[in-house]
């Protein structure tokens, strides 16, 4: 007999995979970002004051695609499951099992989107440090997964939630990230600023600072710390 | 028609039975609940739904919970189940609880089989027993032919059958049912009452939100929710 957490995580996975639009987006968004946007990113970067080359920019686009997909998906999974979660808790399921199930789902989803984006980059680009790039994208998707769950704390409407995730993503991409040459304390406050810097460096074989990894990890832990509170709170609504 | 299926009427294991059958199985004391909508803003408001609801129920009784729309019946059930927190007051419950919400709260992209399995984990039932219970409900409520369909594709009545079966599958000692038969056809509606009467006779306690006057003959007691309070009404 599988544990209750595993059974709920499988239920979440079925909820995601049996919505055809999710699979369509998973198959379309990374190629769209990586192939269609790669030539435009250098121009964008010039306009925004950055100096990204096409290869570095394409790596960044892969990271964005995976992050956006993951953040939106985790938000919607939690949104659609919240009432059933409450009934499962009333039926005797432990809150810790429910939290573990949602965390497992979020990590699995982040891994899948990372793998899709990374594979696309490996197929189309010359990546200098593949392992580092994979790690950077995974960090970014995990941060967005935690962000998607945390946003469920504040936002109940699907439309409002989608809007906020896209707004955060746009600020992350155009203000906080390497696209616009963002640096300093302010830029570092954006969720995937440091993973983006690592991804850019990994694409072109440049070195990056160990502290960037540390800050990314801290950001992830902070958001991941909020997530169990969200799950507990939502199950009481 | 009689309920002949022993699995449907099987009693809880002796070790899990209520020790003192004459003691209340459910006691609700002075429960208050209000909903605030922008109450900190000009024009915001507070809707006080429950203002000190109190009652106690002894085992083996069939209780009808009645009241106008918006009187707070469903809120009261949610507070008893633990889905909603009371502002004040307490709920004491002994024995296993089954809850059938008015709207089926189920993952809509799972099948009925998967939903039984999921809730079997929540109730901590073993696989063989959960499967046995699922098979009996499929047969008794006549919806086994839809077991592989996604819930989102089921008719309202079939969803409600599953909703009820999930509430019953772990043989609860007290059942809170919020209009459990909405969408049922006449035959299933009658089966529901035969099942409920049979379970009540073997010791299960029911609290059923009802709007139909002809159902009063089934109830041992009727509780009316009015002005945020709960009062007894003649059966």
Coordinates of C-alpha atoms in Angstrom, one line a residue:
Chain A
X1 CA 0.0 0.0 0.0
X2 CA 1.5 3.3 -1.0
X3 CA 1.7 6.1 1.6
X4 CA -1.1 8.6 1.7
X5 CA 1.3 11.3 0.5
X6 CA 2.3 9.3 -2.5
X7 CA -1.4 8.7 -3.4
X8 CA -2.2 12.4 -3.1
X9 CA 0.9 13.3 -5.2
X10 CA -0.2 10.8 -7.9
X11 CA -3.7 12.4 -7.7
X12 CA -2.1 15.8 -8.3
X13 CA 0.0 14.4 -11.2
X14 CA -3.2 13.0 -12.8
X15 CA -5.0 16.3 -12.3
X16 CA -2.1 18.0 -14.2
X17 CA -1.5 15.5 -16.9
X18 CA -5.2 14.9 -17.7
X19 CA -5.7 18.6 -18.6
X20 CA -4.6 18.5 -22.2
X21 CA -3.7 22.2 -22.3
X22 CA -1.0 21.6 -19.7
X23 CA 0.8 19.1 -21.9
X24 CA 0.4 21.4 -24.9
X25 CA 2.0 24.3 -23.0
X26 CA 4.7 22.0 -21.7
X27 CA 5.6 20.9 -25.3
X28 CA 5.2 24.4 -26.8
X29 CA 6.5 27.0 -24.4
X30 CA 10.1 26.0 -24.1
X31 CA 10.6 25.7 -27.9
X32 CA 8.8 29.0 -28.4
X33 CA 11.0 30.8 -26.0
X34 CA 14.2 29.1 -27.0
X35 CA 13.8 29.1 -30.8
X36 CA 11.5 32.0 -31.6
X37 CA 13.0 34.5 -29.1
X38 CA 16.7 33.7 -29.3
X39 CA 17.5 36.2 -32.0
X40 CA 15.4 38.9 -30.4
X41 CA 16.8 38.7 -27.0
X42 CA 20.1 40.3 -27.9
X43 CA 18.2 43.3 -29.3
X44 CA 16.0 43.5 -26.2
X45 CA 19.1 43.4 -24.0
X46 CA 20.6 46.3 -25.9
X47 CA 17.4 48.3 -25.5
X48 CA 17.2 47.6 -21.8
X49 CA 20.8 48.5 -21.1
X50 CA 22.2 45.0 -20.9
X51 CA 24.9 43.3 -23.1
X52 CA 23.7 39.7 -23.5
X53 CA 24.8 37.8 -26.6
X54 CA 22.4 35.5 -28.4
X55 CA 23.7 32.3 -26.9
X56 CA 23.6 33.6 -23.3
X57 CA 20.1 35.1 -23.9
X58 CA 18.8 31.8 -25.3
X59 CA 19.9 30.0 -22.1
X60 CA 18.0 32.6 -20.1
X61 CA 14.9 32.1 -22.3
X62 CA 15.0 28.4 -21.5
X63 CA 15.2 29.2 -17.8
X64 CA 12.2 31.6 -18.1
X65 CA 10.1 29.1 -20.0
X66 CA 10.6 26.4 -17.4
X67 CA 10.0 28.8 -14.5
X68 CA 6.9 30.4 -15.8
X69 CA 5.4 27.0 -16.6
X70 CA 6.2 25.7 -13.2
X71 CA 4.9 28.7 -11.2
X72 CA 1.6 28.8 -13.1
X73 CA 1.1 25.0 -12.8
X74 CA 1.8 24.8 -9.1
X75 CA -0.6 27.7 -8.4
X76 CA -3.4 26.1 -10.4
X77 CA -2.8 22.6 -8.9
X78 CA -3.2 24.1 -5.4
X79 CA -6.2 26.2 -6.5
X80 CA -8.1 23.3 -7.9
X81 CA -7.3 20.9 -5.1
X82 CA -7.9 23.1 -2.1
X83 CA -11.5 22.0 -1.4
X84 CA -10.8 18.3 -1.9
X85 CA -7.7 18.8 0.3
X86 CA -10.0 20.0 3.1
X87 CA -12.2 17.0 2.7
X88 CA -9.2 14.7 2.8
X89 CA -8.0 16.3 6.0
X90 CA -11.5 15.9 7.5
X91 CA -11.4 12.3 6.5
X92 CA -8.3 11.8 8.5
X93 CA -5.4 12.6 6.2
X94 CA -2.6 14.3 8.1
X95 CA -1.7 17.9 7.1
X96 CA 1.9 16.8 7.0
X97 CA 1.1 14.1 4.4
X98 CA -0.8 16.6 2.4
X99 CA 2.1 19.1 2.5
X100 CA 4.5 16.4 1.6
X101 CA 2.3 15.4 -1.3
X102 CA 2.1 19.0 -2.7
X103 CA 5.9 19.5 -2.2
X104 CA 6.6 16.2 -4.0
X105 CA 4.3 17.3 -6.9
X106 CA 6.0 20.7 -7.1
X107 CA 9.5 19.2 -7.2
X108 CA 8.4 16.6 -9.8
X109 CA 6.9 19.3 -11.9
X110 CA 10.0 21.6 -11.6
X111 CA 12.1 18.6 -12.6
X112 CA 10.0 17.9 -15.7
X113 CA 9.9 21.5 -16.9
X114 CA 13.6 21.8 -16.3
X115 CA 14.3 18.6 -18.2
X116 CA 12.2 19.8 -21.2
X117 CA 13.8 23.2 -21.3
X118 CA 17.3 21.8 -20.8
X119 CA 16.9 19.2 -23.5
X120 CA 15.7 21.8 -25.9
X121 CA 18.8 24.0 -25.1
X122 CA 21.1 21.0 -25.5
X123 CA 19.6 20.2 -28.9
X124 CA 19.8 23.7 -30.3
X125 CA 22.7 25.4 -28.6
X126 CA 26.3 24.9 -27.7
X127 CA 26.2 24.8 -23.9
X128 CA 29.6 25.2 -22.2
X129 CA 28.7 23.9 -18.7
X130 CA 25.6 21.6 -19.1
X131 CA 25.5 20.4 -15.4
X132 CA 25.7 24.0 -14.1
X133 CA 23.0 25.1 -16.5
X134 CA 20.7 22.2 -15.5
X135 CA 21.2 23.2 -11.8
X136 CA 20.5 26.8 -12.5
X137 CA 17.3 26.1 -14.3
X138 CA 16.2 23.6 -11.6
X139 CA 16.9 26.2 -8.9
X140 CA 14.8 28.7 -10.8
X141 CA 11.9 26.3 -11.4
X142 CA 11.9 25.3 -7.7
X143 CA 11.8 28.9 -6.7
X144 CA 8.8 29.5 -9.0
X145 CA 7.1 26.3 -7.8
X146 CA 7.4 27.6 -4.2
X147 CA 6.2 31.1 -5.4
X148 CA 3.2 29.5 -7.1
X149 CA 2.2 27.8 -3.8
X150 CA 2.9 30.9 -1.7
X151 CA 0.8 33.1 -4.0
X152 CA -2.2 30.8 -3.2
X153 CA -2.0 32.4 0.3
X154 CA -3.1 35.7 -1.0
X155 CA -5.0 35.1 -4.2
X156 CA -8.1 33.0 -4.7
X157 CA -9.1 33.9 -8.3
X158 CA -7.6 32.0 -11.2
X159 CA -7.4 35.1 -13.4
X160 CA -5.9 37.2 -10.6
X161 CA -3.3 34.5 -9.9
X162 CA -2.3 34.2 -13.5
X163 CA -1.9 37.9 -13.7
X164 CA 0.3 38.2 -10.6
X165 CA 2.5 35.3 -11.7
X166 CA 3.0 36.9 -15.2
X167 CA 3.7 40.3 -13.5
X168 CA 6.3 38.8 -11.2
X169 CA 7.8 37.0 -14.1
X170 CA 8.0 40.1 -16.3
X171 CA 9.6 42.1 -13.5
X172 CA 12.0 39.2 -12.9
X173 CA 12.9 38.9 -16.6
X174 CA 13.1 42.6 -17.6
X175 CA 14.1 44.4 -14.4
X176 CA 15.8 42.0 -12.1
X177 CA 17.6 39.7 -14.5
X178 CA 20.7 40.0 -16.7
X179 CA 18.6 41.0 -19.7
X180 CA 18.6 44.6 -18.6
X181 CA 22.0 44.4 -17.0
X182 CA 20.3 44.5 -13.6
X183 CA 22.7 44.3 -10.7
X184 CA 23.1 45.4 -7.1
X185 CA 20.9 44.9 -4.0
X186 CA 17.6 45.8 -5.7
X187 CA 18.0 43.3 -8.6
X188 CA 19.0 40.6 -6.2
X189 CA 15.6 40.8 -4.5
X190 CA 13.9 39.3 -7.6
X191 CA 13.2 35.6 -7.3
X192 CA 15.4 34.2 -10.1
X193 CA 18.0 36.9 -10.4
X194 CA 20.9 34.7 -9.2
X195 CA 19.9 31.5 -11.0
X196 CA 19.6 33.6 -14.2
X197 CA 23.2 34.9 -13.7
X198 CA 24.4 31.3 -13.2
X199 CA 22.5 30.2 -16.4
X200 CA 24.0 32.9 -18.5
X201 CA 27.5 32.1 -17.2
X202 CA 27.0 28.4 -17.8
X203 CA 25.9 29.0 -21.4
X204 CA 29.1 30.8 -22.3
X205 CA 31.6 29.0 -20.0
X206 CA 32.1 32.0 -17.7
X207 CA 32.7 31.6 -14.0
X208 CA 30.2 32.6 -11.4
X209 CA 30.3 33.4 -7.7
X210 CA 29.5 30.7 -5.1
X211 CA 27.5 33.2 -3.2
X212 CA 25.0 33.4 -6.1
X213 CA 24.2 29.7 -5.4
X214 CA 23.9 30.5 -1.7
X215 CA 21.5 33.4 -2.3
X216 CA 19.4 31.3 -4.6
X217 CA 19.2 28.5 -2.0
X218 CA 18.2 31.1 0.7
X219 CA 15.4 32.4 -1.5
X220 CA 14.2 28.9 -2.2
X221 CA 14.2 28.0 1.5
X222 CA 12.3 31.1 2.4
X223 CA 9.6 30.5 -0.1
X224 CA 9.6 26.8 0.6
X225 CA 9.1 27.7 4.3
X226 CA 6.0 29.7 3.4
X227 CA 4.5 26.8 1.3
X228 CA 3.6 24.5 4.2
X229 CA 1.8 27.4 5.9
X230 CA -0.1 28.0 2.8
X231 CA -1.2 24.4 2.5
X232 CA -2.2 24.3 6.1
X233 CA -4.1 27.6 5.8
X234 CA -5.8 26.7 2.6
X235 CA -7.0 23.3 3.9
X236 CA -8.8 25.3 6.7
X237 CA -10.8 27.5 4.3
Chain B
X1 CA -36.9 -3.3 -1.1
X2 CA -34.6 -4.3 1.8
X3 CA -31.0 -3.7 2.4
X4 CA -29.7 -7.2 2.4
X5 CA -26.0 -6.5 2.0
X6 CA -24.3 -7.2 5.3
X7 CA -21.2 -5.2 4.3
X8 CA -23.3 -2.1 4.1
X9 CA -24.8 -2.5 7.5
X10 CA -21.7 -4.0 9.2
X11 CA -21.0 -2.4 12.5
X12 CA -17.7 -1.0 13.7
X13 CA -15.2 -3.3 15.4
X14 CA -16.1 -3.7 19.1
X15 CA -13.0 -1.9 20.2
X16 CA -14.0 1.2 18.2
X17 CA -17.6 1.4 19.5
X18 CA -18.8 4.2 21.6
X19 CA -18.2 3.1 25.2
X20 CA -21.3 4.8 26.6
X21 CA -24.1 4.6 24.1
X22 CA -26.4 6.9 26.1
X23 CA -23.8 9.7 26.2
X24 CA -24.0 12.2 23.4
X25 CA -22.0 11.3 20.4
X26 CA -21.9 14.9 19.3
X27 CA -22.2 18.0 21.4
X28 CA -22.1 21.5 19.9
X29 CA -21.8 24.3 22.5
X30 CA -22.3 28.0 22.0
X31 CA -20.9 28.1 18.4
X32 CA -20.5 31.6 16.9
X33 CA -19.5 32.2 13.3
X34 CA -19.4 35.4 11.3
X35 CA -18.0 36.3 7.9
X36 CA -16.3 39.6 7.4
X37 CA -16.2 41.3 4.0
X38 CA -13.9 44.3 4.0
X39 CA -15.2 45.0 7.5
X40 CA -12.3 47.5 8.1
X41 CA -13.4 49.6 5.2
X42 CA -16.3 52.1 5.1
X43 CA -19.2 50.1 3.6
X44 CA -17.7 46.8 4.7
X45 CA -19.9 44.4 6.6
X46 CA -20.0 41.6 9.0
X47 CA -22.5 38.8 8.5
X48 CA -23.2 37.0 11.8
X49 CA -24.4 33.5 10.7
X50 CA -24.3 31.6 14.0
X51 CA -24.9 33.3 17.3
X52 CA -24.5 30.6 19.9
X53 CA -25.7 27.4 18.3
X54 CA -25.9 24.6 20.8
X55 CA -27.3 21.0 20.8
X56 CA -26.3 17.4 21.7
X57 CA -27.1 14.2 19.9
X58 CA -27.2 10.7 21.2
X59 CA -26.1 7.6 19.2
X60 CA -28.4 5.8 16.9
X61 CA -30.6 8.8 16.1
X62 CA -31.8 10.2 12.8
X63 CA -31.7 14.0 13.0
X64 CA -33.1 16.4 10.4
X65 CA -31.4 19.8 10.2
X66 CA -33.7 22.3 8.6
X67 CA -33.7 26.1 8.1
X68 CA -34.1 28.7 5.4
X69 CA -31.5 29.2 2.7
X70 CA -28.5 31.0 4.2
X71 CA -29.5 30.2 7.7
X72 CA -26.2 28.6 8.4
X73 CA -26.9 24.8 8.2
X74 CA -24.0 24.1 5.9
X75 CA -21.7 26.3 7.9
X76 CA -22.6 24.5 11.1
X77 CA -21.8 21.1 9.4
X78 CA -18.5 22.4 8.2
X79 CA -17.6 23.6 11.7
X80 CA -18.5 20.2 13.1
X81 CA -16.4 18.4 10.5
X82 CA -13.4 20.8 11.0
X83 CA -13.5 22.3 7.5
X84 CA -14.2 25.7 9.1
X85 CA -13.2 27.3 12.3
X86 CA -15.8 28.7 14.8
X87 CA -15.2 32.2 16.1
X88 CA -16.3 30.9 19.6
X89 CA -17.7 27.8 21.1
X90 CA -16.8 24.1 20.9
X91 CA -17.6 20.9 19.2
X92 CA -17.1 17.5 21.0
X93 CA -17.3 14.4 18.8
X94 CA -16.8 10.8 19.6
X95 CA -16.6 8.1 17.0
X96 CA -15.7 8.0 13.4
X97 CA -17.2 10.7 11.3
X98 CA -18.5 10.6 7.7
X99 CA -19.2 13.8 5.8
X100 CA -21.1 14.2 2.6
X101 CA -20.9 17.8 1.5
X102 CA -23.6 19.4 -0.6
X103 CA -21.2 19.9 -3.5
X104 CA -19.0 16.9 -4.1
X105 CA -15.5 18.0 -3.1
X106 CA -13.6 15.6 -5.2
X107 CA -10.7 15.8 -7.7
X108 CA -12.5 16.1 -11.0
X109 CA -9.8 14.5 -13.1
X110 CA -9.7 11.2 -11.2
X111 CA -12.0 8.2 -11.8
X112 CA -14.3 6.8 -9.2
X113 CA -11.9 3.9 -8.7
X114 CA -9.0 6.3 -8.0
X115 CA -11.2 8.4 -5.7
X116 CA -12.1 5.4 -3.6
X117 CA -8.4 4.5 -3.4
X118 CA -7.4 8.0 -2.4
X119 CA -10.0 8.3 0.4
X120 CA -9.2 4.7 1.6
X121 CA -5.7 6.1 2.3
X122 CA -7.2 9.1 4.2
X123 CA -9.4 6.8 6.2
X124 CA -6.5 4.4 6.7
X125 CA -8.4 1.4 5.3
X126 CA -6.5 -1.5 3.9
X127 CA -6.7 -2.1 0.1
X128 CA -8.7 -5.3 0.1
X129 CA -11.3 -3.9 2.4
X130 CA -11.5 -0.6 0.5
X131 CA -12.0 -2.5 -2.7
X132 CA -14.7 -4.6 -1.1
X133 CA -16.5 -1.5 0.1
X134 CA -16.2 0.2 -3.3
X135 CA -17.6 -2.8 -5.1
X136 CA -20.6 -3.0 -2.8
X137 CA -21.4 0.7 -3.3
X138 CA -21.0 0.4 -7.0
X139 CA -23.6 -2.4 -6.9
X140 CA -25.9 -0.9 -4.3
X141 CA -26.1 2.6 -5.8
X142 CA -25.9 1.2 -9.4
X143 CA -23.0 3.2 -10.8
X144 CA -20.3 0.6 -11.4
X145 CA -20.5 1.1 -15.1
X146 CA -19.0 4.5 -14.7
X147 CA -16.1 3.5 -12.5
X148 CA -13.5 4.3 -15.1
X149 CA -14.9 7.7 -16.2
X150 CA -13.3 10.9 -15.0
X151 CA -15.5 12.6 -12.4
X152 CA -15.8 15.7 -14.5
X153 CA -17.6 13.6 -17.1
X154 CA -20.1 12.1 -14.7
X155 CA -23.7 13.3 -14.4
X156 CA -24.7 15.2 -11.4
X157 CA -26.6 12.3 -9.9
X158 CA -23.7 9.9 -10.4
X159 CA -21.3 12.3 -8.8
X160 CA -23.6 12.5 -5.9
X161 CA -23.7 8.7 -5.6
X162 CA -19.9 8.7 -5.4
X163 CA -20.0 11.6 -3.0
X164 CA -22.3 9.6 -0.7
X165 CA -20.3 6.4 -1.1
X166 CA -17.1 8.1 -0.1
X167 CA -18.8 9.4 3.1
X168 CA -20.0 5.9 4.0
X169 CA -17.0 3.7 2.9
X170 CA -15.3 3.6 6.3
X171 CA -18.4 2.7 8.3
X172 CA -18.7 5.9 10.2
X173 CA -20.5 6.0 13.6
X174 CA -21.9 9.5 12.9
X175 CA -22.8 10.8 9.4
X176 CA -23.3 14.4 8.5
X177 CA -25.1 14.6 5.1
X178 CA -25.7 17.9 3.5
X179 CA -28.6 17.3 1.0
X180 CA -27.0 14.0 0.0
X181 CA -29.6 13.0 -2.5
X182 CA -29.8 16.0 -4.8
X183 CA -29.8 14.7 -8.4
X184 CA -30.8 11.2 -7.4
X185 CA -33.4 9.4 -9.4
X186 CA -36.5 8.2 -7.5
X187 CA -35.2 4.6 -7.2
X188 CA -31.8 5.7 -5.8
X189 CA -33.6 8.2 -3.5
X190 CA -35.6 5.4 -2.0
X191 CA -32.6 3.2 -1.7
X192 CA -30.8 6.0 0.1
X193 CA -33.6 6.1 2.8
X194 CA -33.7 2.4 3.1
X195 CA -30.0 2.3 3.7
X196 CA -30.1 5.2 6.1
X197 CA -33.0 3.7 8.2
X198 CA -31.2 0.4 8.3
X199 CA -27.9 1.9 9.4
X200 CA -29.7 4.0 12.0
X201 CA -31.4 0.9 13.4
X202 CA -28.0 -0.7 13.8
X203 CA -26.6 2.3 15.8
X204 CA -25.3 4.8 13.3
X205 CA -26.2 8.5 14.0
X206 CA -27.3 10.7 11.1
X207 CA -27.5 14.5 10.8
X208 CA -29.2 15.2 7.5
X209 CA -29.8 18.7 6.0
X210 CA -33.2 18.4 4.5
X211 CA -35.7 20.7 2.8
X212 CA -38.6 18.2 2.2
X213 CA -41.5 18.0 4.6
X214 CA -42.3 14.5 3.5
X215 CA -39.0 13.3 4.9
X216 CA -40.0 14.2 8.5
X217 CA -41.3 10.7 9.1
X218 CA -37.7 9.4 8.9
X219 CA -36.4 11.7 11.6
X220 CA -36.3 11.0 15.3
X221 CA -35.7 14.7 15.9
X222 CA -35.6 17.9 13.9
X223 CA -33.3 20.8 14.6
X224 CA -34.1 24.1 13.0
X225 CA -31.4 26.7 12.5
X226 CA -33.0 30.2 12.9
X227 CA -31.5 33.5 13.7
X228 CA -28.1 31.9 14.3
X229 CA -29.4 29.5 17.0
X230 CA -30.5 25.9 16.9
X231 CA -33.9 24.9 18.3
X232 CA -35.8 21.7 18.5
X233 CA -38.9 21.4 16.4
X234 CA -41.8 19.0 16.6
X235 CA -41.3 16.0 14.4

